[in-house]
Coordinates of C-alpha atoms and ligand atoms in Angstrom, one line a residue:
M15 CA -20.1 9.7 -4.6
H16 CA -18.4 9.3 -8.0
K17 CA -20.8 7.9 -10.6
D18 CA -18.4 5.0 -11.5
C19 CA -18.6 3.7 -7.9
E20 CA -21.1 1.2 -6.8
R21 CA -20.8 2.1 -3.1
I22 CA -18.4 3.6 -0.6
M23 CA -16.5 0.8 1.2
L24 CA -14.5 3.1 3.6
T25 CA -15.4 6.7 4.4
E26 CA -12.9 9.5 5.0
E27 CA -13.7 9.3 8.7
Q28 CA -13.1 5.5 8.9
L29 CA -9.8 5.9 7.0
R30 CA -8.6 8.8 9.2
A31 CA -9.4 6.9 12.4
R32 CA -7.9 3.6 11.4
V33 CA -4.7 5.1 9.8
K34 CA -4.1 7.0 13.0
E35 CA -4.5 3.9 15.1
V36 CA -2.1 1.8 13.0
A37 CA 0.5 4.6 12.7
L38 CA 0.6 5.1 16.5
Q39 CA 1.3 1.4 16.9
V40 CA 4.1 1.6 14.4
D41 CA 5.4 4.8 16.1
E42 CA 5.6 3.0 19.4
I43 CA 7.7 0.2 17.9
Y44 CA 10.2 2.4 16.1
K45 CA 10.5 5.2 18.7
D46 CA 14.2 4.7 19.3
K47 CA 15.0 4.1 15.6
R48 CA 15.4 6.2 12.5
P49 CA 13.5 4.2 9.9
L50 CA 13.6 4.6 6.2
V51 CA 9.9 4.8 5.1
V52 CA 9.5 3.5 1.6
G53 CA 6.3 4.3 -0.2
I54 CA 5.3 2.2 -3.2
L55 CA 4.3 4.6 -6.0
K56 CA 1.7 5.6 -6.9
G57 CA -1.0 3.9 -5.0
S58 CA 0.3 4.5 -1.5
I59 CA 0.8 8.2 -1.7
I60 CA -2.3 9.4 0.2
F61 CA -2.0 6.7 2.8
Y62 CA 1.7 7.3 3.1
S63 CA 1.3 11.1 3.6
D64 CA -1.4 10.5 6.3
F65 CA 0.6 7.7 7.9
I66 CA 4.0 9.5 8.3
R67 CA 2.4 12.5 10.0
F68 CA 1.7 10.4 13.1
L69 CA 5.4 9.2 13.4
T70 CA 7.3 11.1 16.0
M71 CA 10.8 9.7 15.5
P72 CA 13.1 11.1 12.8
V73 CA 12.3 9.4 9.6
E74 CA 13.7 9.5 6.1
L75 CA 11.3 9.2 3.2
D76 CA 12.0 7.3 0.0
F77 CA 10.0 5.8 -2.9
M78 CA 10.0 3.0 -5.4
A79 CA 7.8 2.4 -8.4
V80 CA 7.4 -1.2 -9.5
S81 CA 5.2 -3.3 -11.8
S82 CA 4.9 -6.9 -12.5
Y83 CA 5.5 -8.2 -16.0
G84 CA 2.3 -9.7 -17.3
S85 CA -1.1 -9.0 -15.8
G86 CA -4.2 -10.7 -14.5
A87 CA -4.2 -13.7 -12.3
V88 CA -1.0 -15.2 -13.6
S89 CA 2.2 -13.4 -12.6
S90 CA 5.2 -14.0 -14.8
G91 CA 7.3 -14.1 -11.7
K92 CA 9.4 -11.0 -12.3
L93 CA 9.2 -7.6 -10.6
N94 CA 10.0 -4.6 -12.8
I95 CA 11.6 -1.7 -11.0
K96 CA 10.5 1.5 -12.7
K97 CA 12.0 3.8 -10.1
D98 CA 14.5 2.6 -7.5
L99 CA 15.3 4.0 -4.1
D100 CA 17.6 7.0 -3.7
R101 CA 18.9 5.8 -0.4
D102 CA 21.1 2.8 0.5
V103 CA 19.1 0.3 2.6
A104 CA 22.1 -1.5 4.0
G105 CA 21.8 -1.6 7.8
R106 CA 18.5 0.4 7.8
D107 CA 15.2 -0.4 9.4
V108 CA 12.9 -0.2 6.5
I109 CA 9.1 0.3 6.6
I110 CA 7.4 -0.5 3.3
V111 CA 4.1 1.4 2.9
E112 CA 1.8 -0.1 0.3
D113 CA -1.8 0.5 -0.7
I114 CA -3.0 -3.0 -1.1
I115 CA -1.8 -6.6 -0.9
D116 CA -3.5 -8.8 -3.3
S117 CA -1.7 -11.9 -4.6
G118 CA 1.3 -10.9 -2.5
F119 CA 3.6 -10.9 -5.5
T120 CA 4.8 -7.3 -5.2
L121 CA 5.5 -7.3 -1.5
A122 CA 7.0 -10.8 -1.4
N123 CA 9.5 -9.7 -4.1
L124 CA 10.2 -6.3 -2.6
K125 CA 10.8 -7.7 0.9
A126 CA 13.2 -10.3 -0.6
L127 CA 15.0 -7.6 -2.6
L128 CA 15.5 -5.2 0.3
T129 CA 16.6 -8.0 2.6
E130 CA 19.1 -9.1 0.0
R131 CA 20.4 -5.5 -0.2
G132 CA 21.2 -5.7 3.5
A133 CA 18.3 -4.0 5.3
A134 CA 18.5 -4.6 9.1
S135 CA 14.8 -5.1 9.1
V136 CA 11.8 -4.8 6.7
M137 CA 8.3 -4.2 8.0
I138 CA 5.3 -4.1 5.7
V139 CA 2.4 -1.7 6.4
T140 CA -0.6 -1.9 4.1
L141 CA -3.8 0.0 3.9
L142 CA -5.8 -2.8 2.5
N143 CA -5.5 -6.6 2.5
K144 CA -7.4 -8.9 0.2
K145 CA -6.6 -12.1 2.2
D146 CA -8.5 -14.5 0.0
R147 CA -6.4 -13.6 -3.0
R148 CA -3.0 -14.5 -1.6
E149 CA -0.8 -16.7 -3.8
Y150 CA 2.6 -15.8 -2.3
D151 CA 3.7 -16.6 1.3
I152 CA 3.7 -13.0 2.6
A153 CA 1.6 -11.1 5.1
P154 CA 1.6 -7.5 6.2
D155 CA 3.0 -6.8 9.6
Y156 CA 0.4 -4.0 10.0
N157 CA -2.7 -3.7 7.9
C158 CA -5.5 -1.2 8.3
F159 CA -8.5 -3.1 6.7
D160 CA -9.1 -6.6 5.5
I161 CA -11.4 -6.4 2.5
E162 CA -13.4 -8.7 0.3
N163 CA -12.4 -9.5 -3.2
E164 CA -13.8 -6.4 -4.9
F165 CA -12.0 -3.9 -7.1
V166 CA -11.6 -0.7 -5.2
V167 CA -10.4 2.8 -6.1
G168 CA -9.8 6.1 -4.3
Y169 CA -7.4 7.3 -1.5
G170 CA -4.5 6.7 -3.9
L171 CA -5.8 3.6 -5.6
D172 CA -6.6 3.7 -9.3
Y173 CA -8.1 1.9 -12.2
N174 CA -6.3 3.0 -15.4
E175 CA -4.7 5.9 -13.5
Q176 CA -8.2 7.3 -12.6
Y177 CA -9.9 7.8 -9.3
R178 CA -6.8 8.2 -7.2
S179 CA -7.9 11.6 -5.8
L180 CA -11.2 10.4 -4.4
P181 CA -11.0 10.9 -0.6
Y182 CA -12.8 7.6 0.2
I183 CA -12.3 4.0 -0.9
G184 CA -15.1 3.0 -3.3
I185 CA -16.1 -0.2 -5.0
L186 CA -15.7 0.3 -8.7
K187 CA -18.8 -0.6 -10.8
R188 CA -18.1 -3.8 -12.8
S189 CA -19.4 -2.2 -15.9
V190 CA -16.4 0.2 -15.9
Y191 CA -13.8 -2.6 -16.2
E192 CA -15.9 -5.3 -17.9
K193 CA -16.8 -3.4 -21.0
Ligands
IMP24 P1 -0.1 -8.0 -5.7 O1 1.3 -7.9 -6.3 O2 -0.9 -9.1 -6.5 O3 -0.2 -8.2 -4.3 O4 -0.8 -6.7 -6.2 C1 -0.7 -5.5 -5.6 C2 -1.0 -4.4 -6.5 O5 -2.2 -4.7 -7.3 C3 -1.3 -3.2 -5.7 O6 -0.2 -2.4 -5.4 C4 -2.3 -2.4 -6.7 O7 -1.6 -1.6 -7.6 C5 -3.0 -3.5 -7.5 N1 -4.3 -3.8 -7.0 C6 -4.8 -5.0 -6.5 N2 -6.1 -4.9 -6.1 C7 -6.5 -3.6 -6.4 C8 -7.7 -2.9 -6.3 O8 -8.8 -3.4 -5.8 N3 -7.7 -1.6 -6.7 C9 -6.6 -1.0 -7.2 N4 -5.4 -1.6 -7.3 C10 -5.4 -2.9 -7.0
MG25 MG1 0.4 -0.5 -6.2

């Protein structure tokens, strides 16, 4: 385990098994469709690449990078699009793949945006869900794991752009971000 982690929350085996289970459920629902699978950069990349390999219908892949202005507990209420989609979503069945839903700000705004652009449907798939932190009225359609309010890294998730390549989800030691 990485020295900056307090403990491993989800092992590689747990991640592999649960991601497969969720992906197969999504696969069943979209089997007669050709969804546009939108990964939210960068946190979702490892989950995204594991998830899409269980989908059996023809899919198109696309990505967005977003950030919220301001930080911490108080959102300023504006989503900043750092990289937009390449594809037009009008009339498309969109599956948003995100690493974690925390306050819900990012996904509430993204869902509204893609709906406004004319997507036929927008489904949200998340790896992690911090339910107790929700401030916006949004819930994932599919979620792999509900987690407690702890700051986690690995399997794509970062702290200051570090730890994304860890193959497991670990709880970051408080001393790393409280110093
Ligand atoms: P929301 O907009 O408040 O739902 O925040 C979602 C974003 O916050 C995620 O896409 C992550 O980038 C980040 N985030 C929230 N909790 C964590 C965590 O425990 N580890 C790493 N990133 C997190
Ligand atoms: Mg993110």
